[in-house]
Amino acid sequence: MNIIPLAEVRQPALPRFAKGSVWLVGAGPGDPGLITVLGLRALEQADVVLYDALANEALLDLARPGAQRIFAGKRAGSKSIRQDQIIAQMIAFARRKKRVLRLKGGDPFVFGRGAEEALALAEAHIPFRVVPGVTAGIGGLAYAGIPLTHRDTNHAVTFITGHGVDGGLPDLDWRALSKGASTLVFYMARTVAGEIAAKLIAAGRDANEPAAVIANASLPDQTVAVTTVAGLGPAAAAFSGPTMLVVGANVGLRERLAWTAKRSPSHRLESRATA
Ligand code: SAH
């Protein structure tokens, strides 16, 4: 029998974080436990960590003690470093042979401008790696007890952003969206939830279909409201913080699957309001 030394089992061969390179690392939706093993190893080696407002600061405690931590916050409405400054900083540190870790909320390549950052690095000939993360539209829903799919409820999912390049709701084909996928998951849509609901209903979506609003998913102050498409606007208006909207029959499964509601009091803050 072949016995594999435990150390080898515990430490899979992971790529080395080379000096002068940038890693775009997904931090997950909030719970620090949701970072990947590769992301964690990168934190332990990085010289500089440029982190977003959405990345849980608890993760910074896991960075190498000597690492420089730089807040590169971007949150709707608040003062933040400009995107081009973040890119310029990453490039400058990499050229100074630092191991640069760009810590981004969720998955770096889902609605978070990570692709823009990677494109700028490619253009500047800076070696980079993308370390995927658990995106809010998947992990956040799981923490809310809403499975992204179940074969009895939906065979497709559409991820949509409520925030276009010019700030407002992007120009979308609402009729196609309404008909195309049974489950719709919206990012960056808290302030436009009423507008989204109106467009969906006008495009033929049932106003009484189950819908949910999830704020601060996977964090101690996670809040979930189960409502209907018509109720999305008022439900979202009562919430603050990063928020997901979900429309679809799979929302109904939460009734039996709201596992976070059963955890310790610090992890529950349930709102069953807003029908
Ligand atoms: N790259 C990120 C998304 C960045 S866009 C990801 O993959 O998750 C920012 C939006 O993500 C927020 O407006 C919100 O819609 C969503 N989001 C991120 N973290 C969240 C959380 N903990 N709870 C609810 N929504 C979250």
Coordinates of C-alpha atoms and ligand atoms in Angstrom, one line a residue:
M1 CA 0.0 0.0 0.0
N2 CA 1.2 3.4 -0.8
I3 CA 1.2 5.8 2.1
I4 CA 1.1 9.4 1.2
P5 CA 2.9 11.6 3.9
L6 CA 0.3 13.8 5.6
A7 CA 2.3 16.9 4.8
E8 CA 1.8 16.3 1.1
V9 CA -1.9 15.8 1.5
R10 CA -2.3 19.0 3.5
Q11 CA -0.1 21.0 1.2
P12 CA -1.0 20.5 -2.4
A13 CA 1.6 21.8 -4.8
L14 CA 0.6 25.4 -5.3
P15 CA 2.2 27.9 -7.7
R16 CA 4.8 30.2 -6.3
F17 CA 4.0 33.9 -5.9
A18 CA 6.8 35.3 -8.0
K19 CA 8.3 38.8 -7.3
G20 CA 7.2 41.4 -9.7
S21 CA 3.8 39.7 -10.4
V22 CA 0.3 40.6 -9.5
W23 CA -2.3 38.2 -8.3
L24 CA -6.0 39.1 -8.6
V25 CA -7.5 37.2 -5.7
G26 CA -11.2 36.6 -4.9
A27 CA -12.0 37.1 -1.3
G28 CA -15.4 35.6 -1.4
P29 CA -18.6 37.3 -0.4
G30 CA -17.8 38.1 3.2
D31 CA -17.2 35.2 5.5
P32 CA -13.4 35.0 5.6
G33 CA -13.5 31.2 5.5
L34 CA -14.7 31.4 1.9
I35 CA -11.3 32.5 0.5
T36 CA -9.6 29.7 -1.4
V37 CA -6.5 27.8 -0.3
L38 CA -4.6 29.4 -3.1
G39 CA -5.8 32.9 -2.0
L40 CA -4.7 32.2 1.6
R41 CA -1.3 31.1 0.5
A42 CA -1.0 34.2 -1.6
L43 CA -1.8 36.4 1.4
E44 CA 0.9 34.7 3.4
Q45 CA 3.5 35.6 0.7
A46 CA 2.4 39.0 -0.6
D47 CA 4.5 42.1 -0.1
V48 CA 1.6 44.4 -0.8
V49 CA -2.1 43.8 -0.4
L50 CA -4.4 46.3 -2.2
Y51 CA -7.9 45.5 -0.9
D52 CA -11.4 46.5 -1.8
A53 CA -14.1 47.7 0.6
L54 CA -16.0 44.4 -0.2
A55 CA -13.1 42.2 0.9
N56 CA -13.4 41.3 4.6
E57 CA -10.7 43.1 6.5
A58 CA -10.4 40.0 8.8
L59 CA -8.5 38.5 5.9
L60 CA -5.8 41.1 6.2
D61 CA -4.9 39.6 9.6
L62 CA -3.9 36.5 7.6
A63 CA -1.4 38.4 5.4
R64 CA 2.3 38.2 6.1
P65 CA 3.0 40.4 9.1
G66 CA 5.4 42.7 7.1
A67 CA 3.1 43.1 4.2
Q68 CA 1.9 46.6 3.2
R69 CA -1.9 46.9 3.3
I70 CA -3.5 49.5 1.1
F71 CA -7.2 50.3 1.1
A72 CA -8.3 50.6 -2.5
G73 CA -12.0 50.9 -1.6
K74 CA -14.7 51.2 -4.0
R75 CA -18.2 51.3 -2.7
A76 CA -21.2 52.9 -4.3
G77 CA -21.5 56.5 -3.3
S78 CA -18.5 56.7 -1.0
K79 CA -15.2 58.4 -1.6
S80 CA -12.8 56.0 -3.2
I81 CA -9.5 55.8 -5.0
R82 CA -10.0 56.0 -8.7
Q83 CA -9.7 52.9 -10.8
D84 CA -6.8 54.2 -12.8
Q85 CA -4.9 55.0 -9.6
I86 CA -5.4 51.4 -8.4
I87 CA -4.1 50.1 -11.7
A88 CA -1.1 52.5 -11.6
Q89 CA -0.3 51.5 -8.1
M90 CA -0.3 47.8 -8.9
I91 CA 1.9 48.3 -11.9
A92 CA 4.3 50.5 -9.9
F93 CA 4.7 48.0 -7.1
A94 CA 5.2 45.1 -9.6
R95 CA 7.9 47.0 -11.4
R96 CA 9.6 47.4 -8.0
K97 CA 9.7 43.6 -7.8
K98 CA 7.0 43.3 -5.2
R99 CA 4.5 40.5 -4.9
V100 CA 1.3 42.4 -5.4
L101 CA -2.0 40.9 -4.2
R102 CA -5.1 42.6 -5.4
L103 CA -7.8 41.4 -3.0
K104 CA -11.3 41.8 -4.5
G105 CA -14.7 40.9 -3.2
G106 CA -16.3 37.7 -4.5
D107 CA -14.8 36.6 -7.7
P108 CA -12.4 39.0 -9.4
F109 CA -13.9 38.4 -12.8
V110 CA -17.5 38.8 -11.9
F111 CA -18.9 42.4 -12.1
G112 CA -15.9 43.9 -10.1
R113 CA -13.8 45.4 -12.8
G114 CA -11.2 42.7 -12.3
A115 CA -11.1 42.1 -16.1
E116 CA -10.2 45.8 -16.6
E117 CA -7.4 45.5 -14.1
A118 CA -6.1 42.3 -15.7
L119 CA -6.2 43.9 -19.2
A120 CA -4.2 46.8 -17.9
L121 CA -1.6 44.4 -16.4
A122 CA -1.4 42.5 -19.7
E123 CA -0.9 45.7 -21.6
A124 CA 1.9 46.7 -19.2
H125 CA 3.5 43.3 -19.6
I126 CA 3.2 42.6 -15.8
P127 CA 2.8 38.8 -15.1
F128 CA -0.4 38.1 -13.4
R129 CA -2.6 35.3 -12.1
V130 CA -6.3 35.2 -11.4
V131 CA -7.3 33.4 -8.2
P132 CA -11.1 32.8 -8.5
G133 CA -13.3 33.4 -5.6
V134 CA -16.8 32.5 -4.4
T135 CA -19.1 35.1 -6.1
A136 CA -21.9 36.7 -4.1
G137 CA -24.4 35.5 -6.7
I138 CA -23.5 31.9 -5.8
G139 CA -22.1 31.8 -2.3
G140 CA -24.3 34.6 -1.0
L141 CA -27.4 32.8 -2.1
A142 CA -26.1 29.6 -0.5
Y143 CA -25.8 31.4 2.8
A144 CA -29.3 32.8 2.4
G145 CA -30.5 29.2 2.0
I146 CA -31.4 29.7 -1.7
P147 CA -29.9 27.1 -4.0
L148 CA -28.9 28.6 -7.3
T149 CA -30.6 25.6 -9.0
H150 CA -32.8 22.7 -8.2
R151 CA -34.1 20.5 -11.0
D152 CA -37.7 21.1 -9.9
T153 CA -37.4 24.9 -10.1
N154 CA -34.9 26.0 -12.7
H155 CA -32.6 24.8 -15.4
A156 CA -30.9 28.2 -16.1
V157 CA -29.6 31.2 -14.2
T158 CA -28.8 34.7 -15.5
F159 CA -26.5 37.0 -13.6
I160 CA -27.3 40.7 -14.2
T161 CA -25.7 43.9 -13.0
G162 CA -28.0 46.8 -12.0
H163 CA -25.2 49.3 -12.6
G164 CA -24.2 50.2 -16.1
V165 CA -21.1 52.0 -17.3
D166 CA -22.8 55.4 -16.9
G167 CA -24.2 54.6 -13.5
G168 CA -27.9 53.8 -14.0
L169 CA -29.6 50.5 -14.9
P170 CA -27.9 49.2 -18.0
D171 CA -29.8 49.0 -21.3
L172 CA -31.0 45.4 -21.2
D173 CA -33.5 43.4 -23.3
W174 CA -36.0 42.9 -20.5
R175 CA -38.4 40.8 -22.6
A176 CA -35.6 38.3 -23.4
L177 CA -34.4 38.3 -19.7
S178 CA -38.0 37.8 -18.5
K179 CA -38.5 34.8 -20.8
G180 CA -35.0 33.5 -21.1
A181 CA -34.1 32.2 -17.7
S182 CA -36.3 31.1 -14.8
T183 CA -33.9 32.5 -12.2
L184 CA -32.5 36.0 -12.3
V185 CA -29.7 37.1 -10.0
F186 CA -29.0 40.8 -9.8
Y187 CA -25.8 42.5 -8.4
M188 CA -25.5 46.2 -7.6
A189 CA -29.2 46.6 -7.8
R190 CA -30.4 47.7 -4.4
T191 CA -31.3 51.3 -5.3
V192 CA -32.8 50.3 -8.7
A193 CA -34.8 47.3 -7.4
G194 CA -38.2 49.0 -7.9
E195 CA -37.2 49.9 -11.5
I196 CA -36.1 46.4 -12.2
A197 CA -39.4 45.0 -10.8
A198 CA -41.4 47.3 -13.0
K199 CA -39.4 46.4 -16.1
L200 CA -39.7 42.7 -15.4
I201 CA -43.5 42.9 -14.9
A202 CA -43.9 45.1 -18.0
A203 CA -42.0 42.4 -19.9
G204 CA -44.3 39.7 -18.8
R205 CA -42.9 38.4 -15.6
D206 CA -45.5 37.4 -13.0
A207 CA -45.6 40.1 -10.3
N208 CA -46.3 37.4 -7.7
E209 CA -43.3 35.2 -8.4
P210 CA -41.1 34.6 -5.4
A211 CA -38.1 37.0 -5.1
A212 CA -35.6 37.7 -2.4
V213 CA -33.3 40.5 -1.2
I214 CA -30.1 39.5 0.5
A215 CA -27.9 42.0 2.2
N216 CA -24.4 41.4 3.7
A217 CA -24.6 37.7 2.7
S218 CA -22.4 35.4 4.7
L219 CA -21.6 38.1 7.3
P220 CA -22.9 38.3 10.9
D221 CA -25.3 41.0 9.8
Q222 CA -26.7 39.0 6.9
T223 CA -30.3 40.0 6.3
V224 CA -32.8 38.3 3.9
A225 CA -36.3 39.3 2.9
V226 CA -38.5 36.9 1.0
T227 CA -41.0 38.8 -1.1
T228 CA -42.4 38.8 -4.7
V229 CA -41.3 40.6 -7.8
A230 CA -43.7 43.4 -7.1
G231 CA -42.4 43.7 -3.5
L232 CA -38.7 44.0 -4.5
G233 CA -38.5 47.8 -4.5
P234 CA -39.9 48.3 -1.0
A235 CA -38.0 45.3 0.4
A236 CA -34.7 46.5 -1.0
A237 CA -35.3 50.1 0.2
A238 CA -35.3 48.8 3.8
F239 CA -31.8 47.4 3.4
S240 CA -28.3 48.7 3.4
G241 CA -24.9 47.3 2.5
P242 CA -24.0 45.1 -0.5
T243 CA -27.2 43.5 -1.7
M244 CA -28.3 40.8 -4.1
L245 CA -31.7 40.4 -5.7
V246 CA -33.0 37.0 -6.7
V247 CA -36.1 36.3 -8.8
G248 CA -37.4 32.7 -9.3
A249 CA -39.1 29.7 -7.9
N250 CA -35.9 28.5 -6.3
V251 CA -36.3 31.3 -3.7
G252 CA -39.2 29.2 -2.4
L253 CA -36.8 26.5 -1.2
R254 CA -35.4 28.9 1.4
E255 CA -38.3 28.1 3.7
R256 CA -36.7 24.7 4.3
L257 CA -33.1 25.5 3.6
A258 CA -32.4 28.7 5.7
W259 CA -29.5 27.1 7.5
T260 CA -27.8 30.3 8.6
A261 CA -30.9 31.3 10.5
K262 CA -30.3 28.4 12.8
R263 CA -26.7 29.3 13.7
S264 CA -25.6 31.2 16.8
P265 CA -27.3 34.5 17.6
S266 CA -24.4 36.5 16.3
H267 CA -25.0 35.0 12.9
R268 CA -28.7 35.6 12.6
L269 CA -30.6 38.7 11.9
E270 CA -33.7 37.6 10.0
S271 CA -36.2 39.8 8.4
R272 CA -39.3 38.0 7.2
A273 CA -41.1 41.3 6.5
T274 CA -42.2 42.7 3.2
A275 CA -44.6 40.4 1.4
Ligands
SAH1 N1 -16.9 40.5 -7.7 C1 -18.0 40.5 -6.8 C2 -19.1 41.5 -7.2 C3 -18.6 42.9 -7.2 S1 -19.9 44.0 -7.6 C4 -18.5 39.1 -6.6 O1 -18.1 38.2 -7.4 O2 -19.3 38.9 -5.7 C5 -20.5 44.4 -6.0 C6 -21.9 43.8 -5.7 O3 -21.7 42.4 -5.4 C7 -22.7 44.4 -4.6 O4 -23.4 45.6 -5.1 C8 -23.7 43.3 -4.3 O5 -24.7 43.2 -5.3 C9 -22.8 42.1 -4.5 N2 -22.2 41.6 -3.3 C10 -20.9 41.4 -2.9 N3 -20.8 40.9 -1.7 C11 -22.0 40.8 -1.2 C12 -22.6 40.3 0.0 N4 -21.8 39.9 1.0 N5 -23.9 40.3 0.2 C13 -24.7 40.7 -0.8 N6 -24.3 41.1 -2.0 C14 -23.0 41.2 -2.2

